[in-house]
Short mmCIF file of C-alpha atoms in Angstrom, two decimals:
data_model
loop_
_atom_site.label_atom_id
_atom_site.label_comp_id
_atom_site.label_asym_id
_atom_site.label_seq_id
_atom_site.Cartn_x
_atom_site.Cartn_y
_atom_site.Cartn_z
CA UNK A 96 52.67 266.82 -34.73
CA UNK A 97 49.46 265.92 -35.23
CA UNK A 98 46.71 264.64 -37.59
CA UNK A 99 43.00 265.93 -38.47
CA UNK A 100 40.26 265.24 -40.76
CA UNK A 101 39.16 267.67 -43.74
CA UNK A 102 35.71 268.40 -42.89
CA UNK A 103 33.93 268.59 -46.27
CA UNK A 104 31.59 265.26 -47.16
CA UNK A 105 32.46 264.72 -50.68
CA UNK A 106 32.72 260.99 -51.18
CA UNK A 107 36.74 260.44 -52.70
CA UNK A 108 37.61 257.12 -54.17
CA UNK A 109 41.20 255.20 -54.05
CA UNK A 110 41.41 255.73 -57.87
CA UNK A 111 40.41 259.65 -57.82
CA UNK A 112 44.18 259.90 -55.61
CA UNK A 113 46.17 257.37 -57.65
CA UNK A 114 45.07 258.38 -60.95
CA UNK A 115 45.69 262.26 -59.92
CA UNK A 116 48.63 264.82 -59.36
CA UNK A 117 47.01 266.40 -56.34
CA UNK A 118 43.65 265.77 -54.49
CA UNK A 119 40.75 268.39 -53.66
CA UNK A 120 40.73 268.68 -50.03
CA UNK A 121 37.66 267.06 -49.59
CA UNK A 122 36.96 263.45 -47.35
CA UNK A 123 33.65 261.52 -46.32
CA UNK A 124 33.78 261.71 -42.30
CA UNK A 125 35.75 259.74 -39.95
CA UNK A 126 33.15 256.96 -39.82
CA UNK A 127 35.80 254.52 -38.28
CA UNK A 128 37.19 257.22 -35.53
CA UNK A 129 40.22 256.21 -36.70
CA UNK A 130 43.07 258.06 -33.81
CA UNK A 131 46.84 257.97 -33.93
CA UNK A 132 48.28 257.45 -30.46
CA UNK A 133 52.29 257.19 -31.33
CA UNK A 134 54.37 257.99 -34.26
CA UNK A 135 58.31 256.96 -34.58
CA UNK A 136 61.22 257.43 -37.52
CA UNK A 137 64.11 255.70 -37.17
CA UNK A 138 66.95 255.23 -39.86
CA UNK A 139 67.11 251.43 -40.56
CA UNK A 140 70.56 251.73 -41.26
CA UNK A 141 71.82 252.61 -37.99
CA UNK A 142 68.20 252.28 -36.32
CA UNK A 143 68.44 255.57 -34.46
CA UNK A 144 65.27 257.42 -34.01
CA UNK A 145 65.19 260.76 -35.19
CA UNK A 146 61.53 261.77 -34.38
CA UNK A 147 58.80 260.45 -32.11
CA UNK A 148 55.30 262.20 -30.96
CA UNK A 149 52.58 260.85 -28.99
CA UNK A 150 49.16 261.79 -29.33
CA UNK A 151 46.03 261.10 -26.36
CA UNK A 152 43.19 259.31 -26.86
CA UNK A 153 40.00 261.04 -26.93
CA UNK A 154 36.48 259.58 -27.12
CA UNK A 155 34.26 258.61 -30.11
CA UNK A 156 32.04 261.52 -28.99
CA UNK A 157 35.03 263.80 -29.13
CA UNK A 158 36.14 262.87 -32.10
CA UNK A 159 32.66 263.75 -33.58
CA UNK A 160 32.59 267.18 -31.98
CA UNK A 161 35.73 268.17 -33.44
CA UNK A 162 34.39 267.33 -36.88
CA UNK A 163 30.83 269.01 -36.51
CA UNK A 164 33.00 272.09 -35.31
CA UNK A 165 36.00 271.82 -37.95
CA UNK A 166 35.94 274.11 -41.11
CA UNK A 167 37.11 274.59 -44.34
CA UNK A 168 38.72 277.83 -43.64
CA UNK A 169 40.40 276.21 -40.51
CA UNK A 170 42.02 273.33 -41.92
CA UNK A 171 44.40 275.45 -44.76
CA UNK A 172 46.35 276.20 -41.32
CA UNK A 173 46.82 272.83 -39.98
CA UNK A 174 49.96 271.09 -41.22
CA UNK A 175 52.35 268.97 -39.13
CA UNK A 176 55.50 270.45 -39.61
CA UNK A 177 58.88 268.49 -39.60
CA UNK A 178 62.56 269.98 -38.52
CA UNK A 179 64.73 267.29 -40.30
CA UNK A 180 67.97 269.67 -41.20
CA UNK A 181 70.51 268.63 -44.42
CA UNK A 182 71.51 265.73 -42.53
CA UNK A 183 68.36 263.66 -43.44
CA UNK A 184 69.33 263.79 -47.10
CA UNK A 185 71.99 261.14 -45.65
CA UNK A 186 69.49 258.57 -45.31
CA UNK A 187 68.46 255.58 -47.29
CA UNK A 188 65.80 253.90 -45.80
CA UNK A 189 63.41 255.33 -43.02
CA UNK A 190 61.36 252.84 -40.93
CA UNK A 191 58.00 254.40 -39.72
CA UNK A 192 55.87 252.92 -36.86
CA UNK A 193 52.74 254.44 -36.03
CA UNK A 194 50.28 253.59 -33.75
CA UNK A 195 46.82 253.53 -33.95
CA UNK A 196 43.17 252.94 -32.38
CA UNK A 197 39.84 251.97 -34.19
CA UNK A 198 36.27 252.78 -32.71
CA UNK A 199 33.45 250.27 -32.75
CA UNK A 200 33.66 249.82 -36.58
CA UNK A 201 36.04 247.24 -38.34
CA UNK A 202 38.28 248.15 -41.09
CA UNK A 203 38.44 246.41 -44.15
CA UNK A 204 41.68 247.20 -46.05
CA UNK A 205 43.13 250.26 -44.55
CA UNK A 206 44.95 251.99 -47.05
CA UNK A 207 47.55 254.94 -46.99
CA UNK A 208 48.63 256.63 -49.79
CA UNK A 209 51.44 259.32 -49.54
CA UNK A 210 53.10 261.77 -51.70
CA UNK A 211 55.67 264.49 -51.39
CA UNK A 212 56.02 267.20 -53.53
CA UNK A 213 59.26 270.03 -53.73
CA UNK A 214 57.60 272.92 -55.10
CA UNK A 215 54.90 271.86 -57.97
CA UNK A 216 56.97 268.39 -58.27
CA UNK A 217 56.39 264.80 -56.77
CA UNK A 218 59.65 263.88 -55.99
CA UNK A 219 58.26 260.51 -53.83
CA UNK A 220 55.31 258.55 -53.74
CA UNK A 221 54.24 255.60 -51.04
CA UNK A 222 51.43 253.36 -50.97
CA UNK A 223 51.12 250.87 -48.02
CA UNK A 224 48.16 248.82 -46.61
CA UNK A 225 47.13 247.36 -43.51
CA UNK A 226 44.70 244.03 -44.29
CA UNK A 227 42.39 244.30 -41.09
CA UNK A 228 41.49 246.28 -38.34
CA UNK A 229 39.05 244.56 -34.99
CA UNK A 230 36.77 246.53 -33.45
CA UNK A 231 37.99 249.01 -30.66
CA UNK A 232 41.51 247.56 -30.95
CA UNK A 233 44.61 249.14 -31.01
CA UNK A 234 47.46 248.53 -33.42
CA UNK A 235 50.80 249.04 -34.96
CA UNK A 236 51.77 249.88 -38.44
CA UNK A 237 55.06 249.32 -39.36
CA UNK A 238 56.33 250.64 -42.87
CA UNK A 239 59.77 251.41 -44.60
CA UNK A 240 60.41 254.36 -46.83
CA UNK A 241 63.03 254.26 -49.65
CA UNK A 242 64.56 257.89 -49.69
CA UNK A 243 64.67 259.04 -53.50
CA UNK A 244 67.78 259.48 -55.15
CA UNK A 245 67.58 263.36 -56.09
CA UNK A 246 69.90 265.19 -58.25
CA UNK A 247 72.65 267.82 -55.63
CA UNK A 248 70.70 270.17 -57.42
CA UNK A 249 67.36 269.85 -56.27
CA UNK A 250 68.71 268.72 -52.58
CA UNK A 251 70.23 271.88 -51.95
CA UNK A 252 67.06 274.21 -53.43
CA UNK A 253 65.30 272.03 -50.72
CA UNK A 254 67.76 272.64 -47.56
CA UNK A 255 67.71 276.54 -49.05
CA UNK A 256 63.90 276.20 -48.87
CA UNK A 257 62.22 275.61 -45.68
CA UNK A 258 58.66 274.65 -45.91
CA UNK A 259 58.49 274.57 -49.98
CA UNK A 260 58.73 270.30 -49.36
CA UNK A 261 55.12 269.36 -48.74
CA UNK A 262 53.48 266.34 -48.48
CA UNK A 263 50.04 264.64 -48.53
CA UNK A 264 48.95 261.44 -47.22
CA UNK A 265 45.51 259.57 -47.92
CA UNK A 266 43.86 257.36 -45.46
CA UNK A 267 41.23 254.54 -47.05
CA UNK A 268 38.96 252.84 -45.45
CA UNK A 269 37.49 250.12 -48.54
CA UNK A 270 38.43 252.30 -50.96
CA UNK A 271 36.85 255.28 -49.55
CA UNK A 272 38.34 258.78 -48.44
CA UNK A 273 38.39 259.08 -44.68
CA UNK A 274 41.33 261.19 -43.62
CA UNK A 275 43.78 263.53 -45.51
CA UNK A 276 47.18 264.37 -43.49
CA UNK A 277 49.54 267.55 -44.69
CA UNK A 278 52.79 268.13 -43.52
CA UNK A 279 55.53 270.48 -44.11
CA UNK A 280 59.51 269.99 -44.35
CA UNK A 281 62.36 272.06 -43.11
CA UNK A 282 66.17 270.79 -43.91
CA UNK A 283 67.71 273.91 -43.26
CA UNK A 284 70.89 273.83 -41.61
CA UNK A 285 69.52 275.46 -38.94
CA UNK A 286 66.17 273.48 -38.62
CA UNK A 287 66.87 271.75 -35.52
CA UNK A 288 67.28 274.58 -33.57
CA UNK A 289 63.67 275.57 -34.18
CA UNK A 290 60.85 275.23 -32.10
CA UNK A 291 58.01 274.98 -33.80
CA UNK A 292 57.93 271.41 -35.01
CA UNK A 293 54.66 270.04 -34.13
#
């Protein structure tokens, strides 16, 4: 698991994403060195967590050397990719907490935006926002996902196609692009027995 930032500087506003299908993989840099440190799903029904990763901290100066070195042509192989098997189709609410740091820059409005596609459809579509962000603090974002009622149809094309269930997710900083997330879904019967969920 793990998250990165496109590296092209095309400026992206909030209504570019919601008024769109799918976004150009273009952002404005990290200005905000925004890092996640822990992320955790848990089924609110039962409240068993399913998944957790932890990421390290790195430093500011890091953080910009990755970007100066990041291109294009590197990023269309980075996805986070997620082992969930049939059984997650069994869930109807997912509870999310992610963790996360902030450099020397506030952060006004701290938007997320995600969507999930199966194939060349959006089956889902989130949009959550956290008000306020102090300088070099660290913080917790807690959000709850409503699993979409699909047709047995399309639920078992999805388990009989690993990796076809994409998503992307949008990170705004006052209405500006400064991080886009992909990740990749496997509900195979099989999937847990993989191991190369990141």
């Amino acid at each position: 698991f793990f998250f990165f930032n496109d590296t092209a500087t095309t400026e992206i506003y909030t209504e570019q994403i919601v008024g769109s299908v799918r976004c150009v993989q273009e952002t404005a840099a990290n200005i905000y060195h925004l890092q996640f440190l822990n992320f955790r799903l848990r089924d609110l029904d039962s409240k068993v967590v399913f998944y957790e990763a932890t990421m390290e901290k790195i430093s500011e100066e890091d953080l910009d050397e990755e970007a100066r070195n990041a291109t294009p042509e590197d990023d269309q192989y980075r996805y986070a990719k997620y082992n969930f098997g049939p059984n997650f189709f069994r869930l109807k609410t997912v509870g999310a907490s992610l963790t996360f740091c902030v450099g020397s820059k506030p952060i006004k409005n701290l938007r997320m935006i995600e969507r999930h596609y199966f194939r060349d459809t959006m089956i889902s579509s989130y949009d959550f926002t956290f008000p306020f962000c102090m300088p070099n603090s660290t913080n917790t974002w807690e959000s709850i996902y409503n699993i979409p009622e699909l047709s047995p149809e399309t639920r078992e094309q999805m388990i009989q196609s690993p990796w076809e269930t994409i998503s992307d997710t949008f990170f705004f900083a006052e209405d500006k692009l400064i991080m886009h997330n992909k990740a990749l879904f496997n509900y195979a019967e099989d999937a847990g027995d993989e191991d190369d969920q990141e």
